[in-house]
mmCIF file of C-alpha atoms in Angstrom:
data_model
loop_
_atom_site.group_PDB
_atom_site.id
_atom_site.type_symbol
_atom_site.label_atom_id
_atom_site.label_comp_id
_atom_site.label_asym_id
_atom_site.label_seq_id
_atom_site.Cartn_x
_atom_site.Cartn_y
_atom_site.Cartn_z
ATOM 1 C CA MET A 1105 224.293 -60.734 -32.442
ATOM 2 C CA ARG A 1106 222.544 -61.414 -35.636
ATOM 3 C CA LYS A 1107 219.451 -63.308 -33.956
ATOM 4 C CA TYR A 1108 219.119 -60.231 -31.396
ATOM 5 C CA ILE A 1109 218.965 -57.940 -34.289
ATOM 6 C CA SER A 1110 216.578 -60.637 -36.173
ATOM 7 C CA VAL A 1111 214.200 -60.328 -32.510
ATOM 8 C CA LEU A 1112 214.216 -56.555 -32.397
ATOM 9 C CA LEU A 1113 213.285 -56.232 -36.018
ATOM 10 C CA ALA A 1114 210.738 -58.015 -35.623
ATOM 11 C CA ALA A 1115 209.265 -56.760 -33.194
ATOM 12 C CA SER A 1116 209.310 -53.199 -33.914
ATOM 13 C CA VAL A 1117 208.114 -54.389 -37.533
ATOM 14 C CA SER A 1118 204.594 -56.123 -35.530
ATOM 15 C CA LEU A 1119 204.575 -53.037 -33.462
ATOM 16 C CA ALA A 1120 204.538 -51.135 -36.656
ATOM 17 C CA SER A 1121 202.163 -52.868 -37.868
ATOM 18 C CA SER A 1122 199.483 -53.399 -35.483
ATOM 19 C CA THR A 1123 199.978 -49.681 -33.731
ATOM 20 C CA ILE A 1124 197.881 -49.064 -38.061
ATOM 21 C CA MET A 1125 195.317 -52.172 -37.247
ATOM 22 C CA ALA A 1126 193.900 -51.952 -33.644
ATOM 23 C CA ASP A 1127 191.087 -53.459 -34.719
ATOM 24 C CA ASN A 1128 189.199 -53.728 -31.595
ATOM 25 C CA ASN A 1129 186.066 -55.924 -32.542
ATOM 26 C CA ALA A 1130 188.362 -58.043 -35.134
ATOM 27 C CA ASP A 1131 191.044 -59.428 -31.877
ATOM 28 C CA ALA A 1132 186.860 -59.373 -29.444
ATOM 29 C CA ASN A 1133 185.538 -61.895 -32.914
ATOM 30 C CA ASP A 1134 188.449 -63.855 -32.335
ATOM 31 C CA LEU A 1135 188.219 -64.131 -28.886
ATOM 32 C CA LYS A 1136 185.303 -64.809 -28.685
ATOM 33 C CA ASP A 1137 186.220 -67.338 -31.265
ATOM 34 C CA TYR A 1138 188.139 -69.111 -29.273
ATOM 35 C CA PHE A 1139 186.039 -69.406 -26.078
ATOM 36 C CA ILE A 1140 183.655 -70.802 -28.031
ATOM 37 C CA LYS A 1141 186.091 -73.961 -29.426
ATOM 38 C CA LYS A 1142 187.003 -74.340 -26.145
ATOM 39 C CA PHE A 1143 183.843 -74.849 -24.007
ATOM 40 C CA PRO A 1144 181.647 -76.049 -26.083
ATOM 41 C CA GLY A 1145 177.773 -75.635 -25.377
ATOM 42 C CA VAL A 1146 178.760 -72.615 -23.602
ATOM 43 C CA THR A 1147 177.252 -69.166 -25.291
ATOM 44 C CA THR A 1148 179.361 -65.946 -26.431
ATOM 45 C CA ASP A 1149 175.928 -64.339 -24.749
ATOM 46 C CA SER A 1150 176.652 -66.184 -21.129
ATOM 47 C CA LEU A 1151 179.696 -65.633 -20.857
ATOM 48 C CA VAL A 1152 178.842 -62.445 -19.244
ATOM 49 C CA ASN A 1153 178.407 -64.546 -15.961
ATOM 50 C CA GLY A 1154 182.331 -65.242 -16.143
ATOM 51 C CA ALA A 1155 183.802 -68.616 -15.320
ATOM 52 C CA TYR A 1156 179.727 -69.580 -13.692
ATOM 53 C CA ALA A 1157 179.013 -69.741 -17.433
ATOM 54 C CA LEU A 1158 181.465 -72.595 -17.943
ATOM 55 C CA ASP A 1159 180.030 -74.864 -14.175
ATOM 56 C CA GLU A 1160 176.331 -76.037 -14.331
ATOM 57 C CA GLY A 1161 176.490 -76.486 -10.427
ATOM 58 C CA LEU A 1162 178.410 -72.938 -10.353
ATOM 59 C CA PHE A 1163 175.741 -71.527 -11.481
ATOM 60 C CA MET A 1164 172.615 -72.194 -10.239
ATOM 61 C CA GLN A 1165 174.699 -71.308 -6.470
ATOM 62 C CA TRP A 1166 175.519 -68.722 -8.219
ATOM 63 C CA GLN A 1167 172.392 -67.584 -9.814
ATOM 64 C CA ASP A 1168 170.297 -68.400 -6.566
ATOM 65 C CA VAL A 1169 172.362 -65.869 -4.815
ATOM 66 C CA GLU A 1170 171.967 -63.313 -7.679
ATOM 67 C CA ASP A 1171 167.554 -63.537 -7.507
ATOM 68 C CA ASN A 1172 167.262 -64.006 -4.259
ATOM 69 C CA PHE A 1173 169.165 -61.666 -1.659
ATOM 70 C CA PRO A 1174 171.908 -60.415 -4.066
ATOM 71 C CA PRO A 1175 174.034 -58.640 -1.310
ATOM 72 C CA TYR A 1176 174.635 -55.728 -3.334
ATOM 73 C CA GLU A 1177 171.230 -54.147 -3.193
ATOM 74 C CA ASP A 1178 171.893 -51.564 -0.446
ATOM 75 C CA ASN A 1179 174.301 -50.136 -1.625
ATOM 76 C CA LEU A 1180 173.094 -49.567 -5.129
ATOM 77 C CA ALA A 1181 170.246 -47.633 -3.278
ATOM 78 C CA LYS A 1182 172.970 -45.985 -1.395
ATOM 79 C CA GLY A 1183 174.264 -45.146 -5.514
ATOM 80 C CA GLU A 1184 171.275 -43.589 -6.579
ATOM 81 C CA GLU A 1185 170.973 -41.688 -3.916
ATOM 82 C CA LEU A 1186 174.267 -40.009 -4.039
ATOM 83 C CA TYR A 1187 173.896 -39.366 -7.975
ATOM 84 C CA ASN A 1188 170.698 -36.899 -7.195
ATOM 85 C CA LYS A 1189 172.285 -35.337 -3.911
ATOM 86 C CA PRO A 1190 172.284 -31.389 -5.364
ATOM 87 C CA PHE A 1191 175.638 -29.863 -4.989
ATOM 88 C CA ALA A 1192 176.996 -27.498 -2.955
ATOM 89 C CA ASN A 1193 176.566 -25.265 -6.032
ATOM 90 C CA GLY A 1194 172.526 -26.965 -6.159
ATOM 91 C CA LYS A 1195 173.407 -29.311 -9.394
ATOM 92 C CA THR A 1196 173.762 -32.361 -9.323
ATOM 93 C CA PHE A 1197 175.850 -34.963 -11.755
ATOM 94 C CA ALA A 1198 173.029 -35.113 -14.216
ATOM 95 C CA SER A 1199 174.899 -31.739 -15.042
ATOM 96 C CA CYS A 1200 177.366 -33.549 -16.045
ATOM 97 C CA PHE A 1201 175.990 -37.349 -17.191
ATOM 98 C CA GLY A 1202 172.480 -35.903 -19.252
ATOM 99 C CA ASP A 1203 169.272 -35.896 -17.938
ATOM 100 C CA ASP A 1204 168.697 -39.838 -18.408
ATOM 101 C CA PRO A 1205 171.026 -42.357 -15.692
ATOM 102 C CA SER A 1206 170.433 -46.069 -18.296
ATOM 103 C CA ALA A 1207 172.808 -43.381 -20.633
ATOM 104 C CA VAL A 1208 175.494 -43.364 -19.200
ATOM 105 C CA ARG A 1209 176.774 -46.337 -18.399
ATOM 106 C CA VAL A 1210 177.590 -47.360 -22.061
ATOM 107 C CA LYS A 1211 179.351 -44.974 -23.120
ATOM 108 C CA TYR A 1212 182.392 -45.680 -20.991
ATOM 109 C CA PRO A 1213 185.115 -46.013 -21.493
ATOM 110 C CA HIS A 1214 185.971 -43.568 -23.753
ATOM 111 C CA TRP A 1215 188.300 -41.605 -25.895
ATOM 112 C CA ASP A 1216 188.476 -37.977 -25.134
ATOM 113 C CA SER A 1217 189.562 -36.627 -28.810
ATOM 114 C CA GLU A 1218 190.178 -33.297 -26.393
ATOM 115 C CA THR A 1219 192.530 -34.482 -23.948
ATOM 116 C CA GLN A 1220 193.960 -37.334 -25.638
ATOM 117 C CA GLN A 1221 192.727 -40.717 -23.589
ATOM 118 C CA VAL A 1222 191.273 -42.710 -21.862
ATOM 119 C CA VAL A 1223 188.062 -41.905 -20.216
ATOM 120 C CA THR A 1224 185.668 -44.139 -17.871
ATOM 121 C CA LEU A 1225 183.446 -43.856 -15.956
ATOM 122 C CA GLU A 1226 185.148 -43.670 -12.428
ATOM 123 C CA GLY A 1227 187.589 -40.721 -13.783
ATOM 124 C CA ASP A 1228 184.020 -38.975 -15.268
ATOM 125 C CA ILE A 1229 182.294 -39.377 -11.778
ATOM 126 C CA ASN A 1230 185.226 -37.421 -9.958
ATOM 127 C CA LYS A 1231 185.368 -35.479 -13.004
ATOM 128 C CA CYS A 1232 182.155 -34.029 -12.218
ATOM 129 C CA LEU A 1233 182.546 -34.116 -8.612
ATOM 130 C CA THR A 1234 185.934 -31.917 -8.996
ATOM 131 C CA ASP A 1235 184.533 -29.412 -11.509
ATOM 132 C CA ASN A 1236 181.245 -28.638 -9.260
ATOM 133 C CA GLY A 1237 183.011 -27.120 -6.266
ATOM 134 C CA GLU A 1238 183.337 -30.756 -4.485
ATOM 135 C CA LYS A 1239 186.034 -33.414 -3.659
ATOM 136 C CA PRO A 1240 186.085 -36.014 -5.790
ATOM 137 C CA PHE A 1241 185.452 -39.776 -4.387
ATOM 138 C CA LYS A 1242 188.681 -41.679 -2.556
ATOM 139 C CA GLY A 1243 189.801 -44.813 -4.013
ATOM 140 C CA LYS A 1244 188.042 -47.466 -5.596
ATOM 141 C CA LYS A 1245 185.857 -48.962 -3.469
ATOM 142 C CA GLY A 1246 182.785 -47.012 -1.400
ATOM 143 C CA ASN A 1247 180.571 -43.741 -2.792
ATOM 144 C CA LEU A 1248 182.613 -44.120 -6.702
ATOM 145 C CA ALA A 1249 181.610 -48.044 -6.970
ATOM 146 C CA TYR A 1250 177.961 -47.149 -5.194
ATOM 147 C CA VAL A 1251 177.787 -44.166 -8.003
ATOM 148 C CA SER A 1252 179.139 -46.427 -11.016
ATOM 149 C CA ALA A 1253 177.116 -49.664 -9.473
ATOM 150 C CA TYR A 1254 173.496 -47.538 -9.684
ATOM 151 C CA LEU A 1255 174.784 -46.354 -13.284
ATOM 152 C CA ALA A 1256 175.413 -50.384 -14.285
ATOM 153 C CA TYR A 1257 172.291 -51.623 -13.156
ATOM 154 C CA GLN A 1258 170.056 -48.484 -14.814
ATOM 155 C CA ALA A 1259 172.418 -49.648 -17.758
ATOM 156 C CA ARG A 1260 171.210 -53.262 -17.339
ATOM 157 C CA GLY A 1261 171.013 -55.485 -21.039
ATOM 158 C CA GLN A 1262 172.459 -52.345 -22.799
ATOM 159 C CA LYS A 1263 174.960 -54.326 -25.193
ATOM 160 C CA ILE A 1264 178.954 -53.177 -23.967
ATOM 161 C CA ASN A 1265 180.184 -50.434 -27.742
ATOM 162 C CA VAL A 1266 183.834 -49.740 -26.815
ATOM 163 C CA VAL A 1267 184.876 -47.572 -29.981
ATOM 164 C CA VAL A 1268 188.786 -47.398 -31.264
ATOM 165 C CA PRO A 1269 188.369 -44.075 -33.634
ATOM 166 C CA ASP A 1270 190.104 -43.051 -35.881
ATOM 167 C CA ASP A 1271 193.246 -41.531 -33.913
ATOM 168 C CA PRO A 1272 197.042 -42.950 -34.034
ATOM 169 C CA LYS A 1273 197.233 -41.965 -30.871
ATOM 170 C CA ALA A 1274 193.964 -43.541 -29.671
ATOM 171 C CA LYS A 1275 195.133 -46.797 -31.559
ATOM 172 C CA GLU A 1276 198.400 -45.705 -29.617
ATOM 173 C CA ALA A 1277 196.314 -46.064 -25.934
ATOM 174 C CA TYR A 1278 194.671 -49.566 -27.647
ATOM 175 C CA GLU A 1279 197.001 -51.274 -27.751
ATOM 176 C CA MET A 1280 199.100 -50.295 -25.000
ATOM 177 C CA GLY A 1281 196.563 -51.838 -23.236
ATOM 178 C CA LYS A 1282 196.615 -55.009 -25.490
ATOM 179 C CA GLN A 1283 200.646 -55.058 -24.649
ATOM 180 C CA PHE A 1284 199.532 -54.743 -21.237
ATOM 181 C CA PHE A 1285 197.101 -57.604 -20.573
ATOM 182 C CA TYR A 1286 199.684 -59.901 -22.842
ATOM 183 C CA ALA A 1287 202.860 -59.453 -21.293
ATOM 184 C CA LYS A 1288 204.464 -61.589 -18.350
ATOM 185 C CA ARG A 1289 204.179 -59.451 -15.121
ATOM 186 C CA GLY A 1290 205.381 -60.021 -12.049
ATOM 187 C CA GLN A 1291 207.513 -62.663 -9.269
ATOM 188 C CA LEU A 1292 205.446 -65.166 -10.973
ATOM 189 C CA ASN A 1293 205.307 -64.302 -14.478
ATOM 190 C CA LEU A 1294 201.907 -64.484 -15.609
ATOM 191 C CA SER A 1295 200.066 -62.323 -17.732
ATOM 192 C CA CYS A 1296 196.289 -61.401 -17.848
ATOM 193 C CA ALA A 1297 196.472 -63.753 -20.842
ATOM 194 C CA ASP A 1298 197.769 -66.662 -18.393
ATOM 195 C CA CYS A 1299 195.011 -67.428 -16.648
ATOM 196 C CA HIS A 1300 191.997 -65.339 -18.131
ATOM 197 C CA VAL A 1301 192.586 -66.440 -22.511
ATOM 198 C CA TYR A 1302 195.255 -69.957 -22.139
ATOM 199 C CA GLN A 1303 193.736 -71.175 -19.069
ATOM 200 C CA ALA A 1304 190.369 -70.250 -18.552
ATOM 201 C CA GLY A 1305 188.439 -72.669 -17.050
ATOM 202 C CA MET A 1306 191.486 -74.717 -15.838
ATOM 203 C CA TYR A 1307 191.471 -74.638 -12.153
ATOM 204 C CA VAL A 1308 194.313 -71.890 -9.583
ATOM 205 C CA ARG A 1309 193.597 -74.792 -6.345
ATOM 206 C CA ALA A 1310 189.081 -74.480 -6.151
ATOM 207 C CA ASP A 1311 189.302 -71.207 -8.125
ATOM 208 C CA LEU A 1312 188.238 -71.530 -11.825
ATOM 209 C CA LEU A 1313 189.340 -68.701 -14.259
ATOM 210 C CA SER A 1314 186.934 -67.056 -16.389
ATOM 211 C CA PRO A 1315 187.660 -65.997 -19.663
ATOM 212 C CA THR A 1316 188.435 -62.489 -20.185
ATOM 213 C CA VAL A 1317 184.868 -62.129 -23.072
ATOM 214 C CA GLY A 1318 182.784 -61.038 -20.375
ATOM 215 C CA HIS A 1319 184.512 -59.452 -17.655
ATOM 216 C CA THR A 1320 184.178 -56.119 -17.596
ATOM 217 C CA THR A 1321 180.033 -56.126 -18.255
ATOM 218 C CA HIS A 1322 179.223 -57.348 -14.502
ATOM 219 C CA PHE A 1323 181.534 -54.520 -13.636
ATOM 220 C CA PRO A 1324 181.564 -52.988 -9.777
ATOM 221 C CA VAL A 1325 181.008 -56.272 -8.525
ATOM 222 C CA TRP A 1326 180.862 -56.918 -4.486
ATOM 223 C CA ARG A 1327 182.533 -59.871 -4.096
ATOM 224 C CA ARG A 1328 182.840 -61.671 -1.394
ATOM 225 C CA LYS A 1329 186.612 -61.630 -0.956
ATOM 226 C CA TRP A 1330 186.236 -58.044 -0.633
ATOM 227 C CA GLN A 1331 183.822 -57.962 2.779
ATOM 228 C CA LEU A 1332 185.912 -60.804 4.168
ATOM 229 C CA ALA A 1333 188.700 -58.259 3.913
ATOM 230 C CA ASP A 1334 188.146 -55.113 6.638
ATOM 231 C CA LYS A 1335 184.882 -55.582 9.095
ATOM 232 C CA ASN A 1336 183.785 -51.803 7.808
ATOM 233 C CA GLU A 1337 184.321 -53.372 4.761
ATOM 234 C CA ASP A 1338 180.650 -53.938 2.395
ATOM 235 C CA GLY A 1339 182.005 -55.467 -0.488
ATOM 236 C CA PHE A 1340 182.245 -53.158 -3.501
ATOM 237 C CA GLY A 1341 184.968 -52.013 -5.548
ATOM 238 C CA THR A 1342 185.657 -50.577 -9.053
ATOM 239 C CA LEU A 1343 187.466 -53.256 -12.436
ATOM 240 C CA GLN A 1344 190.697 -51.054 -10.721
ATOM 241 C CA ARG A 1345 190.421 -52.379 -7.794
ATOM 242 C CA ARG A 1346 190.075 -55.785 -9.655
ATOM 243 C CA TYR A 1347 193.364 -54.416 -11.257
ATOM 244 C CA ASP A 1348 195.189 -54.801 -8.188
ATOM 245 C CA GLY A 1349 194.481 -57.689 -6.860
ATOM 246 C CA CYS A 1350 195.921 -60.338 -9.837
ATOM 247 C CA ASN A 1351 198.894 -57.307 -10.312
ATOM 248 C CA LYS A 1352 198.766 -58.802 -6.535
ATOM 249 C CA GLN A 1353 198.490 -62.245 -7.327
ATOM 250 C CA VAL A 1354 200.858 -62.665 -9.985
ATOM 251 C CA ARG A 1355 203.757 -60.629 -6.768
ATOM 252 C CA ALA A 1356 203.491 -57.452 -9.642
ATOM 253 C CA LYS A 1357 203.128 -53.672 -7.837
ATOM 254 C CA PRO A 1358 199.917 -51.935 -8.866
ATOM 255 C CA PHE A 1359 199.781 -49.715 -11.085
ATOM 256 C CA LYS A 1360 197.868 -46.117 -10.027
ATOM 257 C CA ASN A 1361 194.151 -45.634 -10.046
ATOM 258 C CA GLN A 1362 193.014 -44.417 -12.381
ATOM 259 C CA GLY A 1363 196.733 -43.556 -14.409
ATOM 260 C CA GLU A 1364 197.432 -43.995 -17.790
ATOM 261 C CA GLU A 1365 198.263 -47.614 -18.007
ATOM 262 C CA TYR A 1366 195.389 -48.597 -15.557
ATOM 263 C CA ARG A 1367 193.003 -46.889 -18.518
ATOM 264 C CA ASN A 1368 194.495 -48.028 -21.211
ATOM 265 C CA LEU A 1369 194.115 -51.725 -20.014
ATOM 266 C CA GLU A 1370 190.114 -51.188 -19.671
ATOM 267 C CA PHE A 1371 189.966 -49.427 -23.164
ATOM 268 C CA PHE A 1372 191.429 -52.817 -24.271
ATOM 269 C CA HIS A 1373 189.884 -55.292 -21.592
ATOM 270 C CA ALA A 1374 186.299 -53.596 -22.081
ATOM 271 C CA SER A 1375 186.618 -53.605 -25.813
ATOM 272 C CA MET A 1376 186.882 -57.401 -25.840
ATOM 273 C CA SER A 1377 183.025 -57.647 -24.548
ATOM 274 C CA ASN A 1378 181.807 -55.809 -26.830
ATOM 275 C CA GLY A 1379 178.495 -56.412 -27.977
ATOM 276 C CA LEU A 1380 177.882 -58.381 -24.688
ATOM 277 C CA GLU A 1381 175.116 -56.678 -22.799
ATOM 278 C CA ILE A 1382 176.330 -55.455 -19.820
ATOM 279 C CA ASN A 1383 174.675 -57.089 -16.437
ATOM 280 C CA GLY A 1384 176.599 -55.418 -13.216
ATOM 281 C CA PRO A 1385 176.912 -55.122 -10.666
ATOM 282 C CA GLY A 1386 178.057 -58.327 -9.938
ATOM 283 C CA TYR A 1387 178.128 -60.874 -7.292
ATOM 284 C CA ARG A 1388 181.608 -62.424 -7.188
ATOM 285 C CA LYS A 1389 183.027 -64.205 -4.168
ATOM 286 C CA MET B 154 249.602 -111.206 12.303
ATOM 287 C CA THR B 155 246.533 -110.214 14.578
ATOM 288 C CA LYS B 156 244.444 -112.925 16.268
ATOM 289 C CA PRO B 157 241.342 -114.182 15.113
ATOM 290 C CA SER B 158 239.735 -112.534 18.073
ATOM 291 C CA GLN B 159 240.957 -109.240 17.023
ATOM 292 C CA ARG B 160 240.045 -109.365 13.766
ATOM 293 C CA ILE B 161 236.713 -109.650 14.073
ATOM 294 C CA ALA B 162 236.647 -107.215 16.390
ATOM 295 C CA ILE B 163 237.774 -104.644 13.451
ATOM 296 C CA LEU B 164 235.424 -106.019 11.510
ATOM 297 C CA LEU B 165 232.571 -105.480 13.808
ATOM 298 C CA SER B 166 233.226 -102.137 14.616
ATOM 299 C CA ALA B 167 233.838 -101.015 10.843
ATOM 300 C CA LEU B 168 230.464 -102.617 9.813
ATOM 301 C CA VAL B 169 228.700 -100.508 13.407
ATOM 302 C CA LEU B 170 230.380 -97.430 12.081
ATOM 303 C CA SER B 171 229.709 -97.761 8.414
ATOM 304 C CA THR B 172 225.750 -98.328 8.685
ATOM 305 C CA GLY B 173 226.243 -95.794 11.041
ATOM 306 C CA LEU B 174 227.279 -93.593 8.346
ATOM 307 C CA LEU B 175 224.858 -94.960 5.930
ATOM 308 C CA SER B 176 222.021 -94.096 8.370
ATOM 309 C CA THR B 177 223.134 -91.059 8.633
ATOM 310 C CA ALA B 178 222.192 -89.986 5.013
ATOM 311 C CA ALA B 179 219.158 -91.855 4.717
ATOM 312 C CA MET B 180 218.279 -90.012 7.562
ATOM 313 C CA ALA B 181 219.281 -87.033 5.611
ATOM 314 C CA ALA B 182 217.708 -87.828 2.342
ATOM 315 C CA ASP B 183 213.784 -88.069 4.460
ATOM 316 C CA ASP B 184 214.605 -84.765 6.374
ATOM 317 C CA ALA B 185 215.802 -83.355 2.712
ATOM 318 C CA VAL B 186 212.600 -84.974 1.318
ATOM 319 C CA ALA B 187 210.558 -83.442 4.819
ATOM 320 C CA GLN B 188 211.787 -79.998 4.404
ATOM 321 C CA GLY B 189 210.876 -80.672 0.451
ATOM 322 C CA LYS B 190 207.042 -81.687 0.752
ATOM 323 C CA ALA B 191 206.792 -78.566 3.586
ATOM 324 C CA LEU B 192 207.608 -75.999 0.709
ATOM 325 C CA ALA B 193 206.020 -77.396 -1.906
ATOM 326 C CA PHE B 194 202.798 -77.851 -0.045
ATOM 327 C CA ASP B 195 203.092 -73.843 1.469
ATOM 328 C CA ARG B 196 201.282 -71.582 -0.744
ATOM 329 C CA LYS B 197 203.335 -68.707 0.122
ATOM 330 C CA LYS B 198 206.554 -70.885 -1.464
ATOM 331 C CA GLY B 199 206.740 -73.236 -3.850
ATOM 332 C CA ASN B 200 202.649 -73.555 -3.658
ATOM 333 C CA CYS B 201 203.179 -76.856 -6.271
ATOM 334 C CA LEU B 202 199.337 -77.541 -5.399
ATOM 335 C CA GLY B 203 197.667 -74.139 -7.049
ATOM 336 C CA CYS B 204 198.618 -75.476 -11.156
ATOM 337 C CA HIS B 205 199.047 -79.987 -10.028
ATOM 338 C CA ALA B 206 197.856 -82.600 -8.271
ATOM 339 C CA ILE B 207 199.954 -84.834 -5.389
ATOM 340 C CA GLU B 208 198.779 -87.193 -3.745
ATOM 341 C CA GLY B 209 197.812 -86.176 0.340
ATOM 342 C CA GLY B 210 197.524 -82.653 -1.692
ATOM 343 C CA GLU B 211 193.750 -81.334 -0.499
ATOM 344 C CA LEU B 212 192.109 -79.032 -3.990
ATOM 345 C CA PRO B 213 194.697 -79.451 -6.560
ATOM 346 C CA GLY B 214 194.714 -77.409 -9.156
ATOM 347 C CA ASN B 215 194.408 -78.932 -12.568
ATOM 348 C CA ILE B 216 196.730 -75.995 -15.067
ATOM 349 C CA GLY B 217 200.162 -78.357 -14.584
ATOM 350 C CA PRO B 218 199.737 -82.064 -15.014
ATOM 351 C CA PRO B 219 199.550 -83.840 -11.786
ATOM 352 C CA LEU B 220 203.167 -84.534 -10.257
ATOM 353 C CA ILE B 221 203.717 -88.876 -10.437
ATOM 354 C CA ALA B 222 206.054 -91.014 -11.814
ATOM 355 C CA MET B 223 208.151 -88.341 -11.520
ATOM 356 C CA LYS B 224 211.194 -90.759 -11.321
ATOM 357 C CA ALA B 225 209.613 -92.514 -15.380
ATOM 358 C CA ARG B 226 209.683 -88.346 -16.533
ATOM 359 C CA PHE B 227 212.619 -87.038 -15.211
ATOM 360 C CA PRO B 228 215.467 -90.109 -14.922
ATOM 361 C CA ASP B 229 217.791 -86.902 -13.949
ATOM 362 C CA LYS B 230 217.040 -85.161 -11.038
ATOM 363 C CA LYS B 231 218.650 -81.642 -12.382
ATOM 364 C CA LYS B 232 216.465 -81.611 -14.813
ATOM 365 C CA LEU B 233 213.664 -81.747 -12.727
ATOM 366 C CA TYR B 234 215.522 -78.981 -10.112
ATOM 367 C CA ASP B 235 215.996 -76.800 -13.839
ATOM 368 C CA GLN B 236 212.261 -76.428 -14.418
ATOM 369 C CA ILE B 237 211.722 -75.723 -11.013
ATOM 370 C CA TRP B 238 214.507 -73.549 -10.921
ATOM 371 C CA ASP B 239 213.389 -71.307 -14.266
ATOM 372 C CA ALA B 240 210.702 -72.904 -16.586
ATOM 373 C CA THR B 241 211.018 -70.664 -19.226
ATOM 374 C CA ALA B 242 213.780 -71.796 -20.425
ATOM 375 C CA ARG B 243 212.533 -74.728 -22.084
ATOM 376 C CA ASN B 244 209.322 -72.533 -22.891
ATOM 377 C CA PRO B 245 209.024 -68.830 -22.717
ATOM 378 C CA MET B 246 205.152 -69.076 -22.606
ATOM 379 C CA THR B 247 204.293 -71.522 -20.271
ATOM 380 C CA ALA B 248 202.776 -70.723 -16.861
ATOM 381 C CA MET B 249 204.972 -71.753 -15.121
ATOM 382 C CA PRO B 250 206.887 -69.653 -12.540
ATOM 383 C CA PRO B 251 210.735 -68.588 -13.242
ATOM 384 C CA PHE B 252 210.360 -70.158 -8.623
ATOM 385 C CA GLY B 253 214.218 -69.855 -8.731
ATOM 386 C CA LYS B 254 215.222 -67.533 -11.674
ATOM 387 C CA HIS B 255 213.396 -64.425 -9.857
ATOM 388 C CA GLY B 256 213.940 -65.713 -6.565
ATOM 389 C CA ALA B 257 210.693 -66.846 -5.459
ATOM 390 C CA LEU B 258 212.346 -69.673 -3.867
ATOM 391 C CA THR B 259 216.143 -69.641 -3.127
ATOM 392 C CA ASP B 260 218.749 -71.692 -4.625
ATOM 393 C CA LYS B 261 218.108 -74.396 -1.334
ATOM 394 C CA GLN B 262 214.904 -74.018 -0.997
ATOM 395 C CA VAL B 263 213.994 -75.533 -4.751
ATOM 396 C CA GLU B 264 216.754 -78.179 -4.623
ATOM 397 C CA LEU B 265 214.621 -79.646 -1.233
ATOM 398 C CA ILE B 266 211.371 -79.436 -3.000
ATOM 399 C CA THR B 267 213.446 -81.192 -6.456
ATOM 400 C CA GLU B 268 214.147 -84.000 -3.939
ATOM 401 C CA TYR B 269 210.416 -84.343 -2.751
ATOM 402 C CA ILE B 270 208.837 -83.564 -6.011
ATOM 403 C CA HIS B 271 211.261 -86.560 -6.991
ATOM 404 C CA THR B 272 209.980 -89.351 -4.826
ATOM 405 C CA LEU B 273 206.504 -89.122 -5.945
#
């Protein structure tokens, strides 16, 4: 009994203190230091290339695809077309996001003090549609991913800069995302961190596990796996589509698209790439 | 008193019977090992190759140690069973799924996989 009480006490103390701390840049720096020590010769900036940063052979093959025939090009063009297409009311996405499409991606995800929640780029793309009397884009792929990909492409080279403001609710959201990331889940009892922090650089079967620093810079992504999954599939998907895949792989039930759990996770997850360059959309196997 | 020929006949039949029993037991053990191997290699069951190199297995992962010299590492077979059933009992932070505890495998399946892994 005494053991349980001390465990409970320790848990409540650490929760209380971490709620006050919530320093996303300190967390990001800790992880960057960790990976740099774990992977000698790999630079922090190169982590935007995911698993390809860890293996020269894989990197060469991947760069060849990115440079010569990126499979996402056609859908980038579709994203641009959709972004500039007037709504029924004559307005466009620029009425929500401003005149410079290259200045949008870097603002997300962010804490919205008015609604007291984390706002994602994909969430705001759909909000813009519904605010203007249009139907929102469905799901985690297709048009939603194309528009997001276009805005990421426009912002390439800018640095991720997620800010957790000095607001207890914002800090709580960040801590919830962090807790999600480090908590064991699913029948296989694996946390996000198990594969993408502790075991990053190791292989599961033939798949090299990517470090979490640099994960969100290249989203949305075009995945060969997604293209092969369905004959009508073009391979594009949002970050939250990828979260579904991770949950399914550890045999956990995926959470609601753009629901609180995933938005808070995105808030933490994107913070871990603070200071790294946006290089989306990316090609992944 | 039985005749020598009778005694020989009894001895012979006893011999035949016991070898029969022995070979049935050996066949059952071989069968368990074969079933265990199939479960260990099945991606939807044990999927041991996800993380461990095993002789004869293709494209193994390397998160866990190669499965070799298992009798030396686990002289007590029960400890190997326990490790597969719930590796978190020994290390709560382990990346090894608690196959039995979380119902990814039945107790019988864990037993069969243990029989196979212990031969490596």
